[in-house]
Amino acid sequence: MITLGAVSASACLCCIADPPSVAGIVTVALDGEELIIDTGDGGKRPVIGTDDTVSGICTLGAGYLGMWVQHHTAKFETLDMMDEPGHPHITAEIAGTTYQGGCSITIEVQRNDPYEADVSAGPCDLFRPFDGAILRLESASFRLKGCWDD
């Protein structure tokens, strides 16, 4: 005999989705130095929000994109790409210093899955607040999966 509680618990276990993942590579240039965040294997290894060395997370839906990737031990620490219709914005953090800019972001949602997309940006300039120092975003290319919009 199966109790109702047992049926409910097993049914819920089948409904748990994989966490959102980010795979890709971003290259920036600062004072002649090239800095890279690579999720692994030349940008092909997907990472999730709880991964140790490089982590990433994303949301995608209703014309909105939010993507964040972080390298926990490198000089180039974080890239954050946000796009609301007509308002793309990228933030990068290098050695504790923030650079921001309104760079164009290309989002190609996959036809067979509305929560999967190829996202790219660059080249464009990001600026340090207060003094306007420039960080050049050479290129950013990512594959996002499971990026539901809660």
C-alpha positions as protocol buffer text, in pm:
chain_id: "A"
residue {
  index: 1
  type: MET
  ca { x: 0 y: 0 z: 0 }
}
residue {
  index: 2
  type: ILE
  ca { x: 134 y: 342 z: -96 }
}
residue {
  index: 3
  type: THR
  ca { x: 45 y: 637 z: 120 }
}
residue {
  index: 4
  type: LEU
  ca { x: -47 y: 970 z: -32 }
}
residue {
  index: 5
  type: GLY
  ca { x: 263 y: 1131 z: 122 }
}
residue {
  index: 6
  type: ALA
  ca { x: 491 y: 880 z: -48 }
}
residue {
  index: 7
  type: VAL
  ca { x: 331 y: 943 z: -387 }
}
residue {
  index: 8
  type: SER
  ca { x: 363 y: 1320 z: -348 }
}
residue {
  index: 9
  type: ALA
  ca { x: 727 y: 1301 z: -244 }
}
residue {
  index: 10
  type: SER
  ca { x: 830 y: 1080 z: -534 }
}
residue {
  index: 11
  type: ALA
  ca { x: 634 y: 1291 z: -781 }
}
residue {
  index: 12
  type: CYS
  ca { x: 815 y: 1606 z: -665 }
}
residue {
  index: 13
  type: LEU
  ca { x: 1156 y: 1441 z: -700 }
}
residue {
  index: 14
  type: CYS
  ca { x: 1090 y: 1391 z: -1070 }
}
residue {
  index: 15
  type: CYS
  ca { x: 1005 y: 1759 z: -1118 }
}
residue {
  index: 16
  type: ILE
  ca { x: 1333 y: 1910 z: -997 }
}
residue {
  index: 17
  type: ALA
  ca { x: 1513 y: 2078 z: -1287 }
}
residue {
  index: 18
  type: ASP
  ca { x: 1886 y: 2115 z: -1332 }
}
residue {
  index: 19
  type: PRO
  ca { x: 2018 y: 2447 z: -1201 }
}
residue {
  index: 20
  type: PRO
  ca { x: 2082 y: 2724 z: -1455 }
}
residue {
  index: 21
  type: SER
  ca { x: 2424 y: 2696 z: -1618 }
}
residue {
  index: 22
  type: VAL
  ca { x: 2662 y: 2928 z: -1802 }
}
residue {
  index: 23
  type: ALA
  ca { x: 2938 y: 2822 z: -2044 }
}
residue {
  index: 24
  type: GLY
  ca { x: 3164 y: 3066 z: -2222 }
}
residue {
  index: 25
  type: ILE
  ca { x: 3458 y: 3299 z: -2231 }
}
residue {
  index: 26
  type: VAL
  ca { x: 3506 y: 3675 z: -2196 }
}
residue {
  index: 27
  type: THR
  ca { x: 3816 y: 3876 z: -2282 }
}
residue {
  index: 28
  type: VAL
  ca { x: 3888 y: 4233 z: -2169 }
}
residue {
  index: 29
  type: ALA
  ca { x: 4190 y: 4461 z: -2208 }
}
residue {
  index: 30
  type: LEU
  ca { x: 4312 y: 4699 z: -1939 }
}
residue {
  index: 31
  type: ASP
  ca { x: 4628 y: 4909 z: -1981 }
}
residue {
  index: 32
  type: GLY
  ca { x: 4760 y: 4671 z: -2247 }
}
residue {
  index: 33
  type: GLU
  ca { x: 4694 y: 4358 z: -2037 }
}
residue {
  index: 34
  type: GLU
  ca { x: 4452 y: 4095 z: -2166 }
}
residue {
  index: 35
  type: LEU
  ca { x: 4235 y: 3938 z: -1894 }
}
residue {
  index: 36
  type: ILE
  ca { x: 4007 y: 3637 z: -1943 }
}
residue {
  index: 37
  type: ILE
  ca { x: 3734 y: 3454 z: -1758 }
}
residue {
  index: 38
  type: ASP
  ca { x: 3690 y: 3108 z: -1911 }
}
residue {
  index: 39
  type: THR
  ca { x: 3436 y: 2866 z: -1763 }
}
residue {
  index: 40
  type: GLY
  ca { x: 3666 y: 2582 z: -1874 }
}
residue {
  index: 41
  type: ASP
  ca { x: 3765 y: 2388 z: -2186 }
}
residue {
  index: 42
  type: GLY
  ca { x: 3783 y: 2704 z: -2397 }
}
residue {
  index: 43
  type: GLY
  ca { x: 3441 y: 2823 z: -2280 }
}
residue {
  index: 44
  type: LYS
  ca { x: 3265 y: 2490 z: -2339 }
}
residue {
  index: 45
  type: ARG
  ca { x: 3235 y: 2367 z: -1977 }
}
residue {
  index: 46
  type: PRO
  ca { x: 2908 y: 2479 z: -1812 }
}
residue {
  index: 47
  type: VAL
  ca { x: 2924 y: 2614 z: -1457 }
}
residue {
  index: 48
  type: ILE
  ca { x: 2653 y: 2681 z: -1200 }
}
residue {
  index: 49
  type: GLY
  ca { x: 2623 y: 2931 z: -914 }
}
residue {
  index: 50
  type: THR
  ca { x: 2783 y: 2705 z: -654 }
}
residue {
  index: 51
  type: ASP
  ca { x: 3095 y: 2596 z: -849 }
}
residue {
  index: 52
  type: ASP
  ca { x: 3426 y: 2668 z: -676 }
}
residue {
  index: 53
  type: THR
  ca { x: 3679 y: 2837 z: -907 }
}
residue {
  index: 54
  type: VAL
  ca { x: 3444 y: 2981 z: -1171 }
}
residue {
  index: 55
  type: SER
  ca { x: 3070 y: 3010 z: -1111 }
}
residue {
  index: 56
  type: GLY
  ca { x: 2781 y: 3148 z: -1312 }
}
residue {
  index: 57
  type: ILE
  ca { x: 2409 y: 3205 z: -1304 }
}
residue {
  index: 58
  type: CYS
  ca { x: 2144 y: 3340 z: -1540 }
}
residue {
  index: 59
  type: THR
  ca { x: 1780 y: 3439 z: -1585 }
}
residue {
  index: 60
  type: LEU
  ca { x: 1602 y: 3478 z: -1916 }
}
residue {
  index: 61
  type: GLY
  ca { x: 1244 y: 3562 z: -1996 }
}
residue {
  index: 62
  type: ALA
  ca { x: 997 y: 3823 z: -2119 }
}
residue {
  index: 63
  type: GLY
  ca { x: 1268 y: 4019 z: -2300 }
}
residue {
  index: 64
  type: TYR
  ca { x: 1495 y: 4026 z: -1994 }
}
residue {
  index: 65
  type: LEU
  ca { x: 1846 y: 3882 z: -1958 }
}
residue {
  index: 66
  type: GLY
  ca { x: 2053 y: 3857 z: -1645 }
}
residue {
  index: 67
  type: MET
  ca { x: 2386 y: 3674 z: -1660 }
}
residue {
  index: 68
  type: TRP
  ca { x: 2670 y: 3670 z: -1411 }
}
residue {
  index: 69
  type: VAL
  ca { x: 3001 y: 3484 z: -1416 }
}
residue {
  index: 70
  type: GLN
  ca { x: 3270 y: 3504 z: -1148 }
}
residue {
  index: 71
  type: HIS
  ca { x: 3627 y: 3377 z: -1119 }
}
residue {
  index: 72
  type: HIS
  ca { x: 3695 y: 3342 z: -748 }
}
residue {
  index: 73
  type: THR
  ca { x: 4077 y: 3354 z: -763 }
}
residue {
  index: 74
  type: ALA
  ca { x: 4168 y: 3579 z: -1059 }
}
residue {
  index: 75
  type: LYS
  ca { x: 4235 y: 3950 z: -1113 }
}
residue {
  index: 76
  type: PHE
  ca { x: 3936 y: 3961 z: -1353 }
}
residue {
  index: 77
  type: GLU
  ca { x: 3673 y: 3874 z: -1095 }
}
residue {
  index: 78
  type: THR
  ca { x: 3323 y: 3929 z: -1234 }
}
residue {
  index: 79
  type: LEU
  ca { x: 3125 y: 3996 z: -1550 }
}
residue {
  index: 80
  type: ASP
  ca { x: 2758 y: 4088 z: -1519 }
}
residue {
  index: 81
  type: MET
  ca { x: 2542 y: 4129 z: -1832 }
}
residue {
  index: 82
  type: MET
  ca { x: 2191 y: 4272 z: -1799 }
}
residue {
  index: 83
  type: ASP
  ca { x: 1947 y: 4350 z: -2077 }
}
residue {
  index: 84
  type: GLU
  ca { x: 1600 y: 4488 z: -2038 }
}
residue {
  index: 85
  type: PRO
  ca { x: 1442 y: 4589 z: -2369 }
}
residue {
  index: 86
  type: GLY
  ca { x: 1636 y: 4891 z: -2490 }
}
residue {
  index: 87
  type: HIS
  ca { x: 1864 y: 4909 z: -2184 }
}
residue {
  index: 88
  type: PRO
  ca { x: 2167 y: 4677 z: -2218 }
}
residue {
  index: 89
  type: HIS
  ca { x: 2426 y: 4713 z: -1943 }
}
residue {
  index: 90
  type: ILE
  ca { x: 2754 y: 4536 z: -1865 }
}
residue {
  index: 91
  type: THR
  ca { x: 2956 y: 4555 z: -1544 }
}
residue {
  index: 92
  type: ALA
  ca { x: 3304 y: 4408 z: -1496 }
}
residue {
  index: 93
  type: GLU
  ca { x: 3511 y: 4396 z: -1180 }
}
residue {
  index: 94
  type: ILE
  ca { x: 3891 y: 4391 z: -1206 }
}
residue {
  index: 95
  type: ALA
  ca { x: 4093 y: 4365 z: -883 }
}
residue {
  index: 96
  type: GLY
  ca { x: 3811 y: 4520 z: -683 }
}
residue {
  index: 97
  type: THR
  ca { x: 3749 y: 4808 z: -928 }
}
residue {
  index: 98
  type: THR
  ca { x: 3417 y: 4835 z: -1111 }
}
residue {
  index: 99
  type: TYR
  ca { x: 3377 y: 4928 z: -1480 }
}
residue {
  index: 100
  type: GLN
  ca { x: 3035 y: 4981 z: -1642 }
}
residue {
  index: 101
  type: GLY
  ca { x: 2890 y: 5054 z: -1983 }
}
residue {
  index: 102
  type: GLY
  ca { x: 2587 y: 5039 z: -2208 }
}
residue {
  index: 103
  type: CYS
  ca { x: 2723 y: 4784 z: -2454 }
}
residue {
  index: 104
  type: SER
  ca { x: 2507 y: 4615 z: -2715 }
}
residue {
  index: 105
  type: ILE
  ca { x: 2417 y: 4257 z: -2621 }
}
residue {
  index: 106
  type: THR
  ca { x: 2303 y: 3996 z: -2874 }
}
residue {
  index: 107
  type: ILE
  ca { x: 2064 y: 3731 z: -2742 }
}
residue {
  index: 108
  type: GLU
  ca { x: 1972 y: 3433 z: -2961 }
}
residue {
  index: 109
  type: VAL
  ca { x: 1705 y: 3230 z: -2780 }
}
residue {
  index: 110
  type: GLN
  ca { x: 1694 y: 2867 z: -2894 }
}
residue {
  index: 111
  type: ARG
  ca { x: 1370 y: 2775 z: -3073 }
}
residue {
  index: 112
  type: ASN
  ca { x: 1331 y: 2444 z: -2893 }
}
residue {
  index: 113
  type: ASP
  ca { x: 1389 y: 2588 z: -2542 }
}
residue {
  index: 114
  type: PRO
  ca { x: 1294 y: 2944 z: -2441 }
}
residue {
  index: 115
  type: TYR
  ca { x: 1528 y: 2920 z: -2138 }
}
residue {
  index: 116
  type: GLU
  ca { x: 1838 y: 2847 z: -2345 }
}
residue {
  index: 117
  type: ALA
  ca { x: 2026 y: 3113 z: -2540 }
}
residue {
  index: 118
  type: ASP
  ca { x: 2355 y: 3216 z: -2698 }
}
residue {
  index: 119
  type: VAL
  ca { x: 2460 y: 3556 z: -2565 }
}
residue {
  index: 120
  type: SER
  ca { x: 2741 y: 3776 z: -2695 }
}
residue {
  index: 121
  type: ALA
  ca { x: 2878 y: 4128 z: -2662 }
}
residue {
  index: 122
  type: GLY
  ca { x: 3177 y: 4335 z: -2767 }
}
residue {
  index: 123
  type: PRO
  ca { x: 3384 y: 4502 z: -2865 }
}
residue {
  index: 124
  type: CYS
  ca { x: 3287 y: 4803 z: -2655 }
}
residue {
  index: 125
  type: ASP
  ca { x: 3422 y: 5026 z: -2378 }
}
residue {
  index: 126
  type: LEU
  ca { x: 3334 y: 5007 z: -2010 }
}
residue {
  index: 127
  type: PHE
  ca { x: 3413 y: 5303 z: -1786 }
}
residue {
  index: 128
  type: ARG
  ca { x: 3529 y: 5332 z: -1427 }
}
residue {
  index: 129
  type: PRO
  ca { x: 3294 y: 5561 z: -1233 }
}
residue {
  index: 130
  type: PHE
  ca { x: 3435 y: 5893 z: -1107 }
}
residue {
  index: 131
  type: ASP
  ca { x: 3741 y: 5917 z: -1334 }
}
residue {
  index: 132
  type: GLY
  ca { x: 3630 y: 5756 z: -1662 }
}
residue {
  index: 133
  type: ALA
  ca { x: 3923 y: 5512 z: -1699 }
}
residue {
  index: 134
  type: ILE
  ca { x: 3847 y: 5269 z: -1981 }
}
residue {
  index: 135
  type: LEU
  ca { x: 3827 y: 4889 z: -1982 }
}
residue {
  index: 136
  type: ARG
  ca { x: 3787 y: 4741 z: -2329 }
}
residue {
  index: 137
  type: LEU
  ca { x: 3547 y: 4448 z: -2355 }
}
residue {
  index: 138
  type: GLU
  ca { x: 3702 y: 4267 z: -2651 }
}
residue {
  index: 139
  type: SER
  ca { x: 3449 y: 3984 z: -2667 }
}
residue {
  index: 140
  type: ALA
  ca { x: 3204 y: 3789 z: -2456 }
}
residue {
  index: 141
  type: SER
  ca { x: 3035 y: 3473 z: -2578 }
}
residue {
  index: 142
  type: PHE
  ca { x: 2821 y: 3246 z: -2360 }
}
residue {
  index: 143
  type: ARG
  ca { x: 2573 y: 2958 z: -2386 }
}
residue {
  index: 144
  type: LEU
  ca { x: 2303 y: 2980 z: -2119 }
}
residue {
  index: 145
  type: LYS
  ca { x: 2085 y: 2682 z: -2022 }
}
residue {
  index: 146
  type: GLY
  ca { x: 1795 y: 2643 z: -1782 }
}
residue {
  index: 147
  type: CYS
  ca { x: 1770 y: 3019 z: -1730 }
}
residue {
  index: 148
  type: TRP
  ca { x: 1412 y: 3050 z: -1617 }
}
residue {
  index: 149
  type: ASP
  ca { x: 1278 y: 3382 z: -1497 }
}
residue {
  index: 150
  type: ASP
  ca { x: 1140 y: 3342 z: -1149 }
}
